[in-house]
Each structure stands twice: as C-alpha cells, then as structure tokens.
Tab-separated table of C-alpha atoms (C1' of nucleotides) in Angstrom:
chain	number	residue	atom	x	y	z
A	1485	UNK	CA	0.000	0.000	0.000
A	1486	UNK	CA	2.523	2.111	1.185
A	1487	UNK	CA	4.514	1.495	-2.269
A	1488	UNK	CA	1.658	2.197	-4.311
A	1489	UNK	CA	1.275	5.645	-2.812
A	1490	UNK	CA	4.814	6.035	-3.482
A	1491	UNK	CA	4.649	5.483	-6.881
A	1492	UNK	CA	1.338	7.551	-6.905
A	1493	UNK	CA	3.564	10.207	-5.466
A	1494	UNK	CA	6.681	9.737	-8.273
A	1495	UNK	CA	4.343	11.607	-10.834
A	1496	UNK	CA	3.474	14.805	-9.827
A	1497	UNK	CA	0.682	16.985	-11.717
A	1498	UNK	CA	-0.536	20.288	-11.858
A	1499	UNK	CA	0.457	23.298	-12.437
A	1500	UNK	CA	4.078	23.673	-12.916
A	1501	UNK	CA	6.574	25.709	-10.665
A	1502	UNK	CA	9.369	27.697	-11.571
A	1503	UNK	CA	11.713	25.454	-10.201
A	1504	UNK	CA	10.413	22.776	-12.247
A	1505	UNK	CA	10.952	25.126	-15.329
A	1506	UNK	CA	14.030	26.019	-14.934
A	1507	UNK	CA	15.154	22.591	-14.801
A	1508	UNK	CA	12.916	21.727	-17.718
A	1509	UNK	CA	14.427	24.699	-19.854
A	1510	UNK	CA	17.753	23.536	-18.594
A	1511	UNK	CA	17.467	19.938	-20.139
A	1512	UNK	CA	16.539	21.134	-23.734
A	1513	UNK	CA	19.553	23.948	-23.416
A	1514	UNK	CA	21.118	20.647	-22.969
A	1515	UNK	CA	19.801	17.837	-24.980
A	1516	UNK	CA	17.153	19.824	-26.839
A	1517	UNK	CA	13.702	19.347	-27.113
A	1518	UNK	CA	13.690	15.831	-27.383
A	1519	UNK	CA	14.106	12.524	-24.899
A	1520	UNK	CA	11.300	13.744	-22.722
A	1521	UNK	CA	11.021	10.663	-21.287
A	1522	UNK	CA	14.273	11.283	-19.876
A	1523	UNK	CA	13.847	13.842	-17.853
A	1524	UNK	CA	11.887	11.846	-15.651
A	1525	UNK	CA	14.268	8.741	-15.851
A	1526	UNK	CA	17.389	10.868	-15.043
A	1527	UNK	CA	15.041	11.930	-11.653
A	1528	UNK	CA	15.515	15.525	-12.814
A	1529	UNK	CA	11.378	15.910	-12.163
A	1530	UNK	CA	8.590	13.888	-11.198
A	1531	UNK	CA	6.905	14.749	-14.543
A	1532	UNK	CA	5.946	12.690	-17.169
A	1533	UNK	CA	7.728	12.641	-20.650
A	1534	UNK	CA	4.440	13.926	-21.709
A	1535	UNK	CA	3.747	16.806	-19.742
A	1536	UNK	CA	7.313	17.905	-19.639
A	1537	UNK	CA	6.942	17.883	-23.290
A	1538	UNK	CA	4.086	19.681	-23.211
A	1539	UNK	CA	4.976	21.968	-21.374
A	1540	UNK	CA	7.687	23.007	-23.239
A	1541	UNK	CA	6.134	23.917	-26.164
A	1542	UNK	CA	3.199	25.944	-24.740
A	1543	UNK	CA	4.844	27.749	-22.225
A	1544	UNK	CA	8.185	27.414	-22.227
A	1545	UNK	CA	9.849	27.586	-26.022
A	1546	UNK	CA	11.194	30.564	-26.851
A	1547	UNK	CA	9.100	33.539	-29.227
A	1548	UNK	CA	5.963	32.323	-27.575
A	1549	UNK	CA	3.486	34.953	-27.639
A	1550	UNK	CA	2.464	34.097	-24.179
A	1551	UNK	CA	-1.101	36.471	-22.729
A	1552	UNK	CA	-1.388	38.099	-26.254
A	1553	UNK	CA	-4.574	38.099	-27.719
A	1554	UNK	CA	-5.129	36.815	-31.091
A	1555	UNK	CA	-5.253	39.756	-33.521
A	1556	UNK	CA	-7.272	40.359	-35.997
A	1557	UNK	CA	-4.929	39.030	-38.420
A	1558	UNK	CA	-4.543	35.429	-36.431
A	1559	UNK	CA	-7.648	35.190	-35.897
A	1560	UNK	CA	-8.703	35.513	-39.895
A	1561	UNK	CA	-5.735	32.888	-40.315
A	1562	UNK	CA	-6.888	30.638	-37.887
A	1563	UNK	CA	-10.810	30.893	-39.372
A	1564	UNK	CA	-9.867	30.228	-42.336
A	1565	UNK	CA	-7.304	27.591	-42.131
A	1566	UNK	CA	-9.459	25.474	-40.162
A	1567	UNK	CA	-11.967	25.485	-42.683
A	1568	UNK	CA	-9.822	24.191	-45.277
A	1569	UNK	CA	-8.101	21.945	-42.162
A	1570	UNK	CA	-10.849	21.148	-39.538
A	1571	UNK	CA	-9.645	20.916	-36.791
A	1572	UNK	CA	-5.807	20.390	-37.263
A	1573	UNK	CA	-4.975	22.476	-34.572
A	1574	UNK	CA	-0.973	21.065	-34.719
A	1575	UNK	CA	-1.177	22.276	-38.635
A	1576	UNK	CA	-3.162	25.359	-38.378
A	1577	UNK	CA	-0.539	26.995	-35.513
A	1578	UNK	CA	2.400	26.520	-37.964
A	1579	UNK	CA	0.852	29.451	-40.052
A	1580	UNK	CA	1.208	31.123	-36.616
A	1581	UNK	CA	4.534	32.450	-35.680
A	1582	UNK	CA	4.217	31.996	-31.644
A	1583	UNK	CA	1.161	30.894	-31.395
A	1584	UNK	CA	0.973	26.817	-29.874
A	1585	UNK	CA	-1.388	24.255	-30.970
A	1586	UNK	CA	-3.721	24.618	-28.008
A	1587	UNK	CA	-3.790	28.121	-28.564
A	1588	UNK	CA	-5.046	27.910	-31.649
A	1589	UNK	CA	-7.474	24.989	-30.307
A	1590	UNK	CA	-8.664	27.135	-27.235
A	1591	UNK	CA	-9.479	30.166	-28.942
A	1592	UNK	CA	-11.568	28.297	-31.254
A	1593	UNK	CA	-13.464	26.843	-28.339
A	1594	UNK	CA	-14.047	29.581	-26.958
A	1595	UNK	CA	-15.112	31.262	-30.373
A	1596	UNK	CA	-17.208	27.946	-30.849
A	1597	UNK	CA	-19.016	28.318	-27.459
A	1598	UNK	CA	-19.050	31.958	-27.459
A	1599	UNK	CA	-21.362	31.370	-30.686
A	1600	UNK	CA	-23.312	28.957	-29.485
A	1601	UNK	CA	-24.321	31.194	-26.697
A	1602	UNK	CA	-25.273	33.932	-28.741
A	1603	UNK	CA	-26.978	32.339	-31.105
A	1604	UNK	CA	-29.566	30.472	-28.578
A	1605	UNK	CA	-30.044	33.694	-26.967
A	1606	UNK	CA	-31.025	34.992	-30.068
A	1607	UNK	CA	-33.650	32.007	-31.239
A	1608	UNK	CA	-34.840	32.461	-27.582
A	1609	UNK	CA	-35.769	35.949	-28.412
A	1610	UNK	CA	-37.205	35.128	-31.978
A	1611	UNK	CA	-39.178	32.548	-31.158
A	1612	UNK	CA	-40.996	34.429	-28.500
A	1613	UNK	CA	-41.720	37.770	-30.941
A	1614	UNK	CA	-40.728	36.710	-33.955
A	1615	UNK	CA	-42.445	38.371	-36.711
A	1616	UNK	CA	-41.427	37.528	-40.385
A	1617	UNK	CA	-42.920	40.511	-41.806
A	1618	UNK	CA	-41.087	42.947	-39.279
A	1619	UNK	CA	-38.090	44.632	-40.333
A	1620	UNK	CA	-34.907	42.825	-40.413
A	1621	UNK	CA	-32.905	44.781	-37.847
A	1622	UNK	CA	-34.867	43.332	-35.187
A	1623	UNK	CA	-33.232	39.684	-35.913
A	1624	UNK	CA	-29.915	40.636	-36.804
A	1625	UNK	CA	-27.347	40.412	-34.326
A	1626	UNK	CA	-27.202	43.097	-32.386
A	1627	UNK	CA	-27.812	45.530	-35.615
A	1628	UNK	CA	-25.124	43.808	-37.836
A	1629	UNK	CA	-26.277	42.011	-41.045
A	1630	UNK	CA	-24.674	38.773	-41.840
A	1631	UNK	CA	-24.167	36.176	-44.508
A	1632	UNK	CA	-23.441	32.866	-44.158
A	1633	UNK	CA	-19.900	31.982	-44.852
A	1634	UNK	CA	-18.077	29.201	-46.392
A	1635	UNK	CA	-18.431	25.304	-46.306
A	1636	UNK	CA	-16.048	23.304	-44.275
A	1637	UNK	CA	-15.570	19.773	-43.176
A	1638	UNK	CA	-18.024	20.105	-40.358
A	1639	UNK	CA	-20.544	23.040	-41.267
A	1640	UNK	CA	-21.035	26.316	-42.157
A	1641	UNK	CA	-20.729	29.984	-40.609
A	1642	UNK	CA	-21.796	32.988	-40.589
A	1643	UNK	CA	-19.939	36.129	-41.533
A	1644	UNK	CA	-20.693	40.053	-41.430
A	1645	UNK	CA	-21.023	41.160	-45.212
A	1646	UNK	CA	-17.514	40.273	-45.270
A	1647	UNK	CA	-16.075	36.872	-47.688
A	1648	UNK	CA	-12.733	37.405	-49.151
A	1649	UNK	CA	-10.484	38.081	-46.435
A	1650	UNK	CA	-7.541	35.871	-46.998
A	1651	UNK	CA	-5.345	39.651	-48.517
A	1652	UNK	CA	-5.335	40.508	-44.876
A	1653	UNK	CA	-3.960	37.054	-43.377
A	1654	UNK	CA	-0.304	38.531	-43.460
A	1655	UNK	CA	1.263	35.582	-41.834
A	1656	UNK	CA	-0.550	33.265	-43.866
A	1657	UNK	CA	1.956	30.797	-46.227
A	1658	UNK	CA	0.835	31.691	-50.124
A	1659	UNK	CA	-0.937	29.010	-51.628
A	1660	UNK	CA	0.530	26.917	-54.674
A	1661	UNK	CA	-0.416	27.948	-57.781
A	1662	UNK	CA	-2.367	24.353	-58.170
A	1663	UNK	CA	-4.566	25.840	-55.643
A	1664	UNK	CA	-7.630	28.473	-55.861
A	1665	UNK	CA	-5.841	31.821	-56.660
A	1666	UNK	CA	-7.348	35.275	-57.841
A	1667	UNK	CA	-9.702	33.940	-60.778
A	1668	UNK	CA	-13.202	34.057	-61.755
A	1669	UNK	CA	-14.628	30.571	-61.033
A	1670	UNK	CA	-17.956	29.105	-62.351
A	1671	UNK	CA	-20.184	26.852	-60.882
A	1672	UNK	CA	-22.006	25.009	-63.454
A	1673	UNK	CA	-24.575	23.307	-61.333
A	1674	UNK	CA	-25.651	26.716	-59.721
A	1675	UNK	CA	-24.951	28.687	-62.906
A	1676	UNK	CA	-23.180	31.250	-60.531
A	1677	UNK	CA	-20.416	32.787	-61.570
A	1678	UNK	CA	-18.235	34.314	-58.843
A	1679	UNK	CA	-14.964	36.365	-58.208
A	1680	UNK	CA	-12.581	35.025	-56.144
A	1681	UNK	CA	-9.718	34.992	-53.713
A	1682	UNK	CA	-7.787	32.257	-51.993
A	1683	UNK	CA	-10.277	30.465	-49.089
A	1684	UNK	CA	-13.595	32.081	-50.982
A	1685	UNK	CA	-14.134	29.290	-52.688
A	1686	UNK	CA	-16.491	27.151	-50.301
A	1687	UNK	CA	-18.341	30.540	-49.298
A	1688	UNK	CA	-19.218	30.903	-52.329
A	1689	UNK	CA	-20.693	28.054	-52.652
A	1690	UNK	CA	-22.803	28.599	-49.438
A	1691	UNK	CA	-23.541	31.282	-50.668
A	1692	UNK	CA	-24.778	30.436	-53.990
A	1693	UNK	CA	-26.791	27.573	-52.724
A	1694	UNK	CA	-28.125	29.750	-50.222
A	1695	UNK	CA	-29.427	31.988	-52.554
A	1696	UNK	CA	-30.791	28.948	-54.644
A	1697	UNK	CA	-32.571	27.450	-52.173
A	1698	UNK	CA	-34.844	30.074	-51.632
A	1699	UNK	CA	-36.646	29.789	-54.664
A	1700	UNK	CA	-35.406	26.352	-55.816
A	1701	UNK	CA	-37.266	23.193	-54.502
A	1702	UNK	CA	-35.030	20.739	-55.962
A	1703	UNK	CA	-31.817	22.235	-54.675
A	1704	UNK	CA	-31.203	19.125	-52.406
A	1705	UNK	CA	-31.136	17.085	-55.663
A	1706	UNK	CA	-28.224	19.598	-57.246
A	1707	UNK	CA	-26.377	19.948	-54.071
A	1708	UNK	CA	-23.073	19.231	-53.999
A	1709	UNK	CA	-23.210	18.978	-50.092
A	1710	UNK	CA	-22.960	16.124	-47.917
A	1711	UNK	CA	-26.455	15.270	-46.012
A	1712	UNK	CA	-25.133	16.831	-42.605
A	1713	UNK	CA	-24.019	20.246	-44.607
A	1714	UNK	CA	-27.584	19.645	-46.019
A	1715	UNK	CA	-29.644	19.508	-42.773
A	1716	UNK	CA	-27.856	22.592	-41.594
A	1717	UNK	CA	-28.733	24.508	-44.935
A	1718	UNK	CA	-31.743	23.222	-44.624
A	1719	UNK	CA	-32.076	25.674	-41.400
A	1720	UNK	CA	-32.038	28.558	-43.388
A	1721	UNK	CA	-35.541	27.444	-44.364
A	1722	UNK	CA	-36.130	28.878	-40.421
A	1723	UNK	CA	-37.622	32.299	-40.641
A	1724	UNK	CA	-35.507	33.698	-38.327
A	1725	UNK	CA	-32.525	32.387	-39.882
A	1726	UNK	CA	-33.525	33.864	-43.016
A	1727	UNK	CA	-33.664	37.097	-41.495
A	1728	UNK	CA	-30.528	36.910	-39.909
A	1729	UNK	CA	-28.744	35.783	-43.040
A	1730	UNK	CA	-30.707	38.998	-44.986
A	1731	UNK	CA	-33.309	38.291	-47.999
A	1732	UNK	CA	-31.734	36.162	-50.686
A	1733	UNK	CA	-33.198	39.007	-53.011
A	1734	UNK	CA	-31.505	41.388	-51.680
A	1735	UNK	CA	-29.754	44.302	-53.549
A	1736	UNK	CA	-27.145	44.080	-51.560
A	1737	UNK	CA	-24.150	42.835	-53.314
A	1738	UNK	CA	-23.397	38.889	-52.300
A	1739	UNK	CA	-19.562	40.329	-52.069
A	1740	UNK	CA	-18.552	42.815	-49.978
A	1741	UNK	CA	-15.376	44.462	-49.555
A	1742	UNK	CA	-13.598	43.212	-46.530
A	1743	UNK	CA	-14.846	45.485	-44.012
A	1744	UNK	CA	-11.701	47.917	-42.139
A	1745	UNK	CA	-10.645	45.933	-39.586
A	1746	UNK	CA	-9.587	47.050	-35.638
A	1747	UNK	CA	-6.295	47.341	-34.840
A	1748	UNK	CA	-4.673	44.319	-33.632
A	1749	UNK	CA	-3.902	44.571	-30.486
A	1750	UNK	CA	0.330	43.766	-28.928
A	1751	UNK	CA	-1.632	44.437	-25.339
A	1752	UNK	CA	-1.526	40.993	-23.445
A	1753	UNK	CA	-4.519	39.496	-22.714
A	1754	UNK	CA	-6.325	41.295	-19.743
A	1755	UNK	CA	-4.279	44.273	-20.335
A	1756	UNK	CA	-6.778	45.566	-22.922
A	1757	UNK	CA	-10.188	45.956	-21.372
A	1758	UNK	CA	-13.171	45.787	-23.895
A	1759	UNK	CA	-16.419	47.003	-23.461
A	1760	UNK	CA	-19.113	44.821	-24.696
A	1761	UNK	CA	-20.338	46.631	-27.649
A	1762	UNK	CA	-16.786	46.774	-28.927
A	1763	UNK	CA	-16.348	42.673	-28.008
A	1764	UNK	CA	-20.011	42.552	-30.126
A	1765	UNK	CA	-18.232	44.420	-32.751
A	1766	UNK	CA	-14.936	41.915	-32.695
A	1767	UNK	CA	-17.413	38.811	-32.207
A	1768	UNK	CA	-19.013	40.234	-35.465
A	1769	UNK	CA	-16.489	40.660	-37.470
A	1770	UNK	CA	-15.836	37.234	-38.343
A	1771	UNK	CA	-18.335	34.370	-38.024
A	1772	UNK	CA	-16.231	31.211	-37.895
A	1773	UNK	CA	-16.912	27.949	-39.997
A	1774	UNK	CA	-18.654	25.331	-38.295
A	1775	UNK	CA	-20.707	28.155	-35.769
A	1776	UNK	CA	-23.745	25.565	-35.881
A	1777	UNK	CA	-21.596	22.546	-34.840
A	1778	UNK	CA	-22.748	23.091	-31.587
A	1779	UNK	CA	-26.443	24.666	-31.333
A	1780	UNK	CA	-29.105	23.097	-30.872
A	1781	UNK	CA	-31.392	22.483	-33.847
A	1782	UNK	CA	-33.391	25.444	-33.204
A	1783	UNK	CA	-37.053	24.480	-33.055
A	1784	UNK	CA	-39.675	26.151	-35.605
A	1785	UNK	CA	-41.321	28.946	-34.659
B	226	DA	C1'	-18.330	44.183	-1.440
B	227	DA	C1'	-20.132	39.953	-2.912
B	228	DC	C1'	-21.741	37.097	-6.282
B	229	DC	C1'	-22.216	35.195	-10.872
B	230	DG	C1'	-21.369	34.117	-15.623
B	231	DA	C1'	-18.300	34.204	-19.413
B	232	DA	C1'	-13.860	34.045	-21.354
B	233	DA	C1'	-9.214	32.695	-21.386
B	234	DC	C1'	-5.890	29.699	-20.152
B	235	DA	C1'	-3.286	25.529	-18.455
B	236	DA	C1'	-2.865	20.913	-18.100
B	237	DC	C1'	-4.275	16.122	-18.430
B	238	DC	C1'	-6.217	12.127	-20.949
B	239	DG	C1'	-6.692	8.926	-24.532
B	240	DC	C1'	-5.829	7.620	-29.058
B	241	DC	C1'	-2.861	7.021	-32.804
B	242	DC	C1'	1.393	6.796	-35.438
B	243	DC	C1'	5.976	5.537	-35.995
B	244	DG	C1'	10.467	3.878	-34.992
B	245	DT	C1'	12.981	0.388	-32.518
B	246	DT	C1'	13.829	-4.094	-30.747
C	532	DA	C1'	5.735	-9.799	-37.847
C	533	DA	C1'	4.606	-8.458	-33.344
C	534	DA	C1'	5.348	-5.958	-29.131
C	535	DC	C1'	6.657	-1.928	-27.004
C	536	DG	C1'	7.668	2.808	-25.927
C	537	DG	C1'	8.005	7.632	-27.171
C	538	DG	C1'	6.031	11.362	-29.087
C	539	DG	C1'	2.328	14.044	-31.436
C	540	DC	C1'	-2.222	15.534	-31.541
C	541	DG	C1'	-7.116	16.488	-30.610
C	542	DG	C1'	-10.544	16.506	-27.026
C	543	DT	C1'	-11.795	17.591	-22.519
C	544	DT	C1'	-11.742	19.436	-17.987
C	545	DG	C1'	-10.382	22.344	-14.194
C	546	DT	C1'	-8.772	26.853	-12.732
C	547	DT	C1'	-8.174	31.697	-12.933
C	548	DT	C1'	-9.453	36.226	-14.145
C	549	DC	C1'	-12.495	39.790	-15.211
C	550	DG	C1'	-16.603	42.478	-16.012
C	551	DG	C1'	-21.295	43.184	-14.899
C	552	DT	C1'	-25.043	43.285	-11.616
DNA sequence: AACCGAAACAACCGCCCCGTT
DNA sequence: AAACGGGGCGGTTGTTTCGGT
C-alpha cells in the first residue's frame, strides 16, 4: 500500500513551478527538445515525458506569444485555415509564428461556445416575438447584417457582409499555384459565376446555394453537399434564420469588400479591457466555420 | 463588497502513429 | 511480424481572471 502511494507520489501533476521550469528549460539547453522521457528517468522531475513535453512547447519555447490576444490578423488565419483543415490544430498553428497548438485549439473553443451562446439567446428571443414581416434589424445580431460563410468539413458559418479576407492574413503561407488563386470561377450546377480569392471558394458556394434554395425546390437534388451540410442549410428554411442571413433578393451585393478591420492589439490578454459593444463588434467581425456545430437544432417557430 | 457568468488559459487524458527491438 | 515505448495531436476538464449586476 505504502509502495503504491509512493509510486502515486513519483508523478506529480498540476500546475508547474518555476523550479520545475528552470530545470525543464535547462534539459533542452542541454539535450534539446527531445528525450522527454528522460527527464523523468534521469530523476531531474517527477513529470511525465508527456507533460514535460508539453509543457515546453506551450509555455516554455522561446518567441511564444504568451497572454497576447489573437489579432485580428490570427484570428482571420486561424478561421480560415481550419476550414480548409478542420480541426488540425498542430497544422493550423504553424501558419502562426508563436502561437501553440492549443492556442489555436482554445481560442476556437471559446469562439465555438461563445457562438453557441449567442446564437440560442437569439432564437430564444425570436421565437418568442418573432415576426417575419417585421423589419430585419430586429433579428440581426445586435444591428449587424450577416451572410453565411463558407463550407467546411463540419458546417457552415456565418460572416458580417464580409467573404474574401484571406489579402489581410499577413502571416498566412501563399498558396501553390495548383490551388484556388485570384480567378473568376464558375459553378455550373448553380450557374453562378463568382470572383474570387484564396479560401472564398467554399463561401461561395454557401452562398450560392443559399441563394438557390430560396426559390429552388429541388436544390437538395443539385447539391453538392454532404447530407449533414444539407440539414444545416436546410435551417435557413427557419424564418428567423432567413432574417438573420438577410433576404436572398436582396440588392445588396453577395460580395462585400472586406470590411476595415480594428487594430490588432500587442496588449496581453487582460491588459486591454473591452467594453461589450466593442467585443459585439470583434465577435461580429468574423463568423467562424462550423458556428452551428454546436447549437441546438433550433425548433420552428 | 459579494456574487455570478463568461472568457481565457493551463494541463491532463486517450488515441494514434511511428520507430525500434 | 509483433510488441513496445516515445512522441504528437485532438478533445476535454479544471482553474483563474475579469466584467457586470
């Protein structure tokens, strides 16, 4: 018994203390950032190979951008790349000098449930006064219009008038030339033909079939979605989604130009205090894919 | 001042892949 | 070829911090 608690006792857990860094950082100035394992063997800490590792490479490598917020820029990266990635979180932080794997992975989350939220409270509130026939700005989030946004392994999103936004991913590795580039693509199914940028390409085709299926009752046979993407498209057929999204008919051009966007901000996290109506604004600005992954179906009205 | 909810963050867990024996 | 261990990665959970009431 007495053992067992011993060996209970070799690993330790928890946060991690600066003694146990410095030792940590002192292996890989050593060894390098390898033979985690080691660490533990040699009796240097009572950490596993794992954590140690871990460790390492969120917190303690060097050019971290440890309690920085994402800027505007990252976070464009990050929206877009997991579209095109899911959730490759190991992948999607190599396009981001500094930023670690589960950074990338808990800002989505929080982005993810963040959404969620928001959106429920706003069904709440349309299904208890909602009024087709009523002007628009009553359903739109918090006075912004939005559009939904690109197709991705999991879903779609939802994005402020704003599609092509991959010019302002500075950080963002080029794509190949075998890849989607500046050209005019058609759609022949949809008969759509649409301008595009790197990463536009499955908004568009939201978009289009969006548009189609307002009017067009055998869009499910032209689809080129999987059921699942169907179902959720199929939500648009809600009222209040509808009115979220804007009229299909509408005047408004399908593309606009990328809307200015805030300054990024070097202020570590906590350091810059925002007001809700500006953290509206920034929650606004860019719908990620995959928003419905985890609402609710929304019942109909 | 106290409480509460949301957001951000840190760390662990479990699965999988791959190299070694 | 199979077993094993190390490492990588995505998912999940617990904790901390902060703003609002």
């Amino acid at each position: 018994m007495r053992k067992m608690e011993a060996k209970k006792e070799e690993i330790k857990k928890g946060p991690w203390k600066a003694e146990e860094d410095e030792v940590l950082i002192n292996h890989v100035k050593r060894y390098g950032p390898r033979d985690w394992s080691s660490i533990r063997s040699k009796g240097l800490l009572q950490r596993t190979g794992k954590s140690c590792r871990l460790r390492w490479v969120n917190k303690l490598r060097p050019n971290l951008k440890n309690g920085c917020k994402f800027s505007a820029d990252e976070e464009r990266t990050v929206i877009e790349l997991q579209s095109e990635f899911g959730n490759k979180w190991a992948r999607i932080a190599t396009y981001l000098p500094g930023r670690t794997d589960n950074d990338v992975k808990n800002f989505w989350s929080s982005r993810q449930k963040r959404l969620a939220r928001i959106l429920h409270n706003s069904s709440d509130a349309s299904s208890s006064s909602f009024n087709p026939k009523s002007s628009s700005s009553s359903h739109r989030l918090k006075g912004k219009n939005v559009k939904p946004i690109r197709q991705s392994s999991q879903g779609f999103g939802l994005v402020e008038e704003e599609v092509t936004v991959s010019s302002s991913c500075s950080q963002m590795v080029p794509y190949s030339s075998d890849q989607v580039g500046d050209e005019v693509l058609r759609l022949p199914d949809l008969g759509v033909k649409l301008e595009h940028q790197p990463f536009a390409f499955g908004t568009d085709l939201v978009l289009a079939e969006y548009s189609d299926s307002q009017n067009d009752a055998n869009q499910q046979a032209i689809s080129p979605f999987s059921p699942e993407s169907r179902e959720l498209l199929a939500r648009l057929d809600d009222p209040f989604y509808y009115d979220i999204l804007g009229p299909a008919d509408s005047s408004e051009p399908l593309f606009a130009l990328p809307q200015p966007f805030f300054e990024p901000s070097p202020v570590p996290r906590r350091c810059r205090h925002v007001s809700k109506d500006e953290e509206a604004d920034v929650f606004l600005d860019d719908f990620p894919a995959d928003m419905f992954d985890q609402v609710d179906p929304i019942p109909s009205p």
